[in-house]
Short mmCIF file of C-alpha atoms and ligand atoms in Angstrom, two decimals:
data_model
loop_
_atom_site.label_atom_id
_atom_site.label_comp_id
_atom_site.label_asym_id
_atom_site.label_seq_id
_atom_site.Cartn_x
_atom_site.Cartn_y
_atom_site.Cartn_z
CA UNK L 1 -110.83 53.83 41.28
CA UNK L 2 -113.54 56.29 42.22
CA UNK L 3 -112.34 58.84 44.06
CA UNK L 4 -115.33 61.10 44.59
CA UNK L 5 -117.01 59.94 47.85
CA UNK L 6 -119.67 60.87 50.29
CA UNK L 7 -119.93 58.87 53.35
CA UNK L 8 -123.59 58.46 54.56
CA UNK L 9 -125.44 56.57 57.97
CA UNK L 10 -126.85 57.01 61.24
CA UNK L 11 -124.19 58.19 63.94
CA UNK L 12 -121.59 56.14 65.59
CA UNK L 13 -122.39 53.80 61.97
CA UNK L 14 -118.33 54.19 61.91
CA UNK L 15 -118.30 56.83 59.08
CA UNK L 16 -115.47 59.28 60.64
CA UNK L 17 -113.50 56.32 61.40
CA UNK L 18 -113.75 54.40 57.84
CA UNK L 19 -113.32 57.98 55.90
CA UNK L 20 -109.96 58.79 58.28
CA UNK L 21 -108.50 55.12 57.06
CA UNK L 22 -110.05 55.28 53.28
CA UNK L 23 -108.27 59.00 52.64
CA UNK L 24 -105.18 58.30 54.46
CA UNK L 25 -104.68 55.76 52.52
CA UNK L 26 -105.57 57.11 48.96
CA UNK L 27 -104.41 60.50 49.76
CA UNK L 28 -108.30 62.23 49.68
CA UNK L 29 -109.23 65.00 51.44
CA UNK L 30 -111.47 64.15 53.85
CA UNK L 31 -114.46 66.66 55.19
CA UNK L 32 -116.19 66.25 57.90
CA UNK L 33 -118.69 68.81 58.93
CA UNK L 34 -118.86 67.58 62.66
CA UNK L 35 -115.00 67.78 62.64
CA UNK L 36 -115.07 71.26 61.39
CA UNK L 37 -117.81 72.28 63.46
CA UNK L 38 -116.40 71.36 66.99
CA UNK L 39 -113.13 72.38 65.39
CA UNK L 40 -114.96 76.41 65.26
CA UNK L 41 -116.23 74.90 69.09
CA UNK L 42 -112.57 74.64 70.22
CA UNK L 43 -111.71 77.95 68.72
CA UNK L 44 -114.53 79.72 70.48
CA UNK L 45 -115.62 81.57 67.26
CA UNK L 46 -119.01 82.97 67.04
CA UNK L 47 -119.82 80.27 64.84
CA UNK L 48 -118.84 77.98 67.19
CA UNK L 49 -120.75 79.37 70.06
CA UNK L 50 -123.65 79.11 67.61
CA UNK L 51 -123.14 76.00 66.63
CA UNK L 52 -122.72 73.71 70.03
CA UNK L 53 -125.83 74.33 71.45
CA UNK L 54 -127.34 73.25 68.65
CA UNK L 55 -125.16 69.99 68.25
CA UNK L 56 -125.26 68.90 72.12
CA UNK L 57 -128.66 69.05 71.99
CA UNK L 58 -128.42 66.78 68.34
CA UNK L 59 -130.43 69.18 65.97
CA UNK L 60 -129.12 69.90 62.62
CA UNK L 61 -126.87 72.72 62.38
CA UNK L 62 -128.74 75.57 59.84
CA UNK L 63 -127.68 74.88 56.38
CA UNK L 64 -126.37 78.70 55.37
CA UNK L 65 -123.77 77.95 58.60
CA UNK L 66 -122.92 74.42 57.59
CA UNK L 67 -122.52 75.22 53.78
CA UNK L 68 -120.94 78.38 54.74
CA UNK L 69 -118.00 76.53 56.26
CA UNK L 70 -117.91 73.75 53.20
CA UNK L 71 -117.82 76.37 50.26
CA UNK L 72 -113.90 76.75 49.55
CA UNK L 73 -112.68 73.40 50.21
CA UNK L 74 -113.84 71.16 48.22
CA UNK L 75 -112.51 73.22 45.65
CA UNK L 76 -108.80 73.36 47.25
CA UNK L 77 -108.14 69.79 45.85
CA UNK L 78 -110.22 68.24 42.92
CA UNK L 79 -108.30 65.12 42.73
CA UNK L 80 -110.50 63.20 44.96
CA UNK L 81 -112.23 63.19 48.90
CA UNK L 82 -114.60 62.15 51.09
CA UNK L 83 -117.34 63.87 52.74
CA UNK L 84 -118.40 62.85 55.34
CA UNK L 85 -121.62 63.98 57.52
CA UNK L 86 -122.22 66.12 54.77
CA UNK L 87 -124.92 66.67 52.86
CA UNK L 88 -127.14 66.00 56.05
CA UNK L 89 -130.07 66.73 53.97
CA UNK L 90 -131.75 67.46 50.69
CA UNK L 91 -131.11 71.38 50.74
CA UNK L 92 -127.25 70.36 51.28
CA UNK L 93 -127.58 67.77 48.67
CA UNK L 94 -128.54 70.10 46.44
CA UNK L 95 -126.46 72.77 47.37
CA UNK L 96 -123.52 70.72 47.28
CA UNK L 97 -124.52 69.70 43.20
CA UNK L 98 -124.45 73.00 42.34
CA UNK L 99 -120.88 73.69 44.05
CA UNK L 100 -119.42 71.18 42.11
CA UNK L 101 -121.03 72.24 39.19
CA UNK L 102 -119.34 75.31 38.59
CA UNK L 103 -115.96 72.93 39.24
CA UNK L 104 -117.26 71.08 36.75
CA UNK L 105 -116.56 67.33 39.40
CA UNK L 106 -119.52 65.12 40.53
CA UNK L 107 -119.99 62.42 42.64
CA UNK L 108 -119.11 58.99 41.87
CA UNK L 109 -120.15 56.57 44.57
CA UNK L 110 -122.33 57.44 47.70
CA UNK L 111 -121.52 54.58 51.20
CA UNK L 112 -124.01 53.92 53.27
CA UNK L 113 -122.72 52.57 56.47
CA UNK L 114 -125.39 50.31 58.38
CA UNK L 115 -125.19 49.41 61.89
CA UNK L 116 -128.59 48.60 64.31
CA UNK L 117 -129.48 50.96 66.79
CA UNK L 118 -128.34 49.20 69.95
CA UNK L 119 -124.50 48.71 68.51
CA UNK L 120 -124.43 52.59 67.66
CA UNK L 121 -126.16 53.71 71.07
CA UNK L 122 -123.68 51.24 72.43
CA UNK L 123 -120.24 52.69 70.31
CA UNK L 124 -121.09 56.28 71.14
CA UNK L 125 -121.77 55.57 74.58
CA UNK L 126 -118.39 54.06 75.09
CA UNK L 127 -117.10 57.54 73.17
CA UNK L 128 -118.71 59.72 75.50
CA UNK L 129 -117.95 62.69 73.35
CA UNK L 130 -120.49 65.76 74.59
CA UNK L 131 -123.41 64.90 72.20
CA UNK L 132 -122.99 61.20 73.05
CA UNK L 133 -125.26 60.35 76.19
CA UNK L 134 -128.50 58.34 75.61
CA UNK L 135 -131.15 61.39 75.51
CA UNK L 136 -129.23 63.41 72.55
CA UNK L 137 -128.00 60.07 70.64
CA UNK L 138 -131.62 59.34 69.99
CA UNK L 139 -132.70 62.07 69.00
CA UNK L 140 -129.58 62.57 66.73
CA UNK L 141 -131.32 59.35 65.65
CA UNK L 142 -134.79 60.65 64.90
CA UNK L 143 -133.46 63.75 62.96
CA UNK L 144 -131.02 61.08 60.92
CA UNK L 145 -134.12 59.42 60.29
CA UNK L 146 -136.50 61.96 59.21
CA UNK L 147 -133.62 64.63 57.84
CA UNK L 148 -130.89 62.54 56.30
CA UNK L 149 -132.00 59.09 55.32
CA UNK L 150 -134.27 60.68 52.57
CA UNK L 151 -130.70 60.78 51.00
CA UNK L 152 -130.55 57.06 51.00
CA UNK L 153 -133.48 56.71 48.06
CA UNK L 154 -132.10 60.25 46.65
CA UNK L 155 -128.58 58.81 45.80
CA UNK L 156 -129.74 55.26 45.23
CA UNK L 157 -132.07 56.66 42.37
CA UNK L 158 -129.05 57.87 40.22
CA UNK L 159 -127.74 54.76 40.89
CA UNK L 160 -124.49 56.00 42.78
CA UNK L 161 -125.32 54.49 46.53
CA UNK L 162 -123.83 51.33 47.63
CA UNK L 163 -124.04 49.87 51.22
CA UNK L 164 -121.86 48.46 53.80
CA UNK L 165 -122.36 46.49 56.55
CA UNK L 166 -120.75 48.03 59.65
CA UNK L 167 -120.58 45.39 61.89
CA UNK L 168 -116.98 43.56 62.60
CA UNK L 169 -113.68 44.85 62.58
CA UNK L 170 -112.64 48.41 61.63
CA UNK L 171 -109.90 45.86 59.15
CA UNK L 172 -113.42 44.20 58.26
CA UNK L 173 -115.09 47.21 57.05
CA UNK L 174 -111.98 49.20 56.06
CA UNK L 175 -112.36 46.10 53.33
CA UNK L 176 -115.20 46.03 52.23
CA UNK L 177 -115.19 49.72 51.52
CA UNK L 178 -112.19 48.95 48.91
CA UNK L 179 -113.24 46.39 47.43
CA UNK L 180 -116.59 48.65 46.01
CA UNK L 181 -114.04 51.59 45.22
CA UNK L 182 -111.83 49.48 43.15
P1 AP5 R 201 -121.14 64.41 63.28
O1 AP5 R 201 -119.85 64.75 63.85
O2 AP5 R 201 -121.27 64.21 61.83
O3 AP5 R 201 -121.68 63.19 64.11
P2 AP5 R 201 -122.67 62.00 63.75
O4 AP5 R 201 -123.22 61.94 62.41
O5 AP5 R 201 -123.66 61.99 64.87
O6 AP5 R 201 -121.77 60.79 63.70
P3 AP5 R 201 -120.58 60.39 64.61
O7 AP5 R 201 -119.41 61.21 64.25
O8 AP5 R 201 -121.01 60.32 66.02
O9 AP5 R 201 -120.45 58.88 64.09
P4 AP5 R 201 -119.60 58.26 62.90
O10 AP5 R 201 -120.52 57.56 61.95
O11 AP5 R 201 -118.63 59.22 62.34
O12 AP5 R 201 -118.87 57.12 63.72
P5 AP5 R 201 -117.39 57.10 64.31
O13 AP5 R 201 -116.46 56.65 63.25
O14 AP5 R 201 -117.11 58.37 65.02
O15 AP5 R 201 -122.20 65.53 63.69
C1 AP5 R 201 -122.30 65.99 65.02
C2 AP5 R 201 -123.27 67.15 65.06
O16 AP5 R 201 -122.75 68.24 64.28
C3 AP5 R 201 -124.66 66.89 64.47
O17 AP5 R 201 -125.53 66.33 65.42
C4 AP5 R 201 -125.08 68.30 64.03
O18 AP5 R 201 -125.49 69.06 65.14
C5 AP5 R 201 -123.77 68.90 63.54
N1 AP5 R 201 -123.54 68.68 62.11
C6 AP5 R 201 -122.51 68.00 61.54
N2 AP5 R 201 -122.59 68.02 60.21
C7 AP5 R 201 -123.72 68.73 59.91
C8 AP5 R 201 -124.35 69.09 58.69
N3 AP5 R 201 -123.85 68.71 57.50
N4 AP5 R 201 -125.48 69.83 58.77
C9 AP5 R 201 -126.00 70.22 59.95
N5 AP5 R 201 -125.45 69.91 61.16
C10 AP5 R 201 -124.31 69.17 61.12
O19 AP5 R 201 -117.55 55.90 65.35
C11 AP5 R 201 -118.29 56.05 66.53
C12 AP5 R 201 -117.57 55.29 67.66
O20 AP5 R 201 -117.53 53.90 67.33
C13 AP5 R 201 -116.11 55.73 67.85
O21 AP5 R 201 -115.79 55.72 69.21
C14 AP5 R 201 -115.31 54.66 67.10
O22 AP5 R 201 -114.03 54.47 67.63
C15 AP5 R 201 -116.19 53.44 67.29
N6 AP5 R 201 -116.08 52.50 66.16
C16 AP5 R 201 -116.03 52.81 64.83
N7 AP5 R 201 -115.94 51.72 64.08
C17 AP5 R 201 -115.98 50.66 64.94
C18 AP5 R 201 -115.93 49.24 64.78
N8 AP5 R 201 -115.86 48.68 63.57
N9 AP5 R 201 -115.99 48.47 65.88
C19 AP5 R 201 -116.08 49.02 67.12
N10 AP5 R 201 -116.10 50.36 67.35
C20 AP5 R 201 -116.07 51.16 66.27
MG1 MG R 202 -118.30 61.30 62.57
#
């Protein structure tokens, strides 16, 4: 089973959601650099302060803060997780090969959640966390677009992306995800 996961797609595409259910289940540890960044939000660290400006108005948080908040964990448990939100772009990407690198790990099978527009716009608006109202979803939209999805042909290339569908069910999808990391 591969073990060694990033989760990739647009927001509200159901990543944090799939990768809670998918490393419960198999016992990963799961990253999320939103969750970790609203986490240093709640704490009212500098960082934090820093960093939710940035994210309620749906820009990219710089990658020395981002990958200065990764570095450490990954390496706290090498027997599998998930990333997800993370890399965000190809300087992360990068960054994040040469971290596991010097662990000697690598990556063995990148999702790709897909969902249209309207259903995201529609899921996040029915979240109504404080980057989810119309203005900052599309433009969290625009920067997924022109920042992340590069990521998409970057990952397919070595031949370790595989997508999902994420319409239906969370049961639906939860399913589908197994069946490609069996
Ligand atoms: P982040 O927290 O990563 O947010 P995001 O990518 O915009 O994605 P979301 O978390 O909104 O969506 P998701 O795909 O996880 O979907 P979810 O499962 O929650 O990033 C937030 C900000 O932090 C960024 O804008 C940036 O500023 C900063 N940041 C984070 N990482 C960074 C990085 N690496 N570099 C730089 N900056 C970074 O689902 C969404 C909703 O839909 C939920 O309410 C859920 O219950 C619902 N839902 C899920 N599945 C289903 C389903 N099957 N049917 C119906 N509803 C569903
Ligand atoms: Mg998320």
């Amino acid at each position: 089973m591969k073990k060694k996961l990033l989760f990739l797609g647009p927001p509200g595409a159901g990543k944090g959601t799939q990768a809670v259910r998918v490393s419960n289940k198999y016992s990963l540890l799961h990253l999320s650099t939103g969750d970790l960044l609203r986490a240093e939000v709640i704490e009212g660290t500098e960082l934090g302060q820093q960093a939710k400006q940035i994210m309620d108005k749906g820009e990219l948080v710089s990658d020395e803060l981002v990958l200065s908040i990764v570095k450490g964990k990954i390496i706290l448990k090498n027997d599998g997780w998930l990333l997800d939100g993370f890399p965000r772009n190809l300087i992360q990407a990068k960054a994040l090969e040469a971290l596991l690198d010097k662990i000697n790990q690598q990556i063995e099978l990148v999702i790709l959640l897909e969902l249209a527009d309207e259903v995201l716009l529609e899921r996040l608006l029915a979240r109504g966390r404080s980057d989810d109202n119309e203005k900052t979803i599309r433009h969290r939209l625009e920067v997924y677009r022109s920042q992340t999805s590069p990521l998409v042909e970057y990952y397919s290339s070595q031949g370790l992306l595989k997508s999902v569908n994420g319409n239906g069910t969370m049961e639906e999808i939860e399913e589908k995800i197994e069946e490609i990391l069996i």
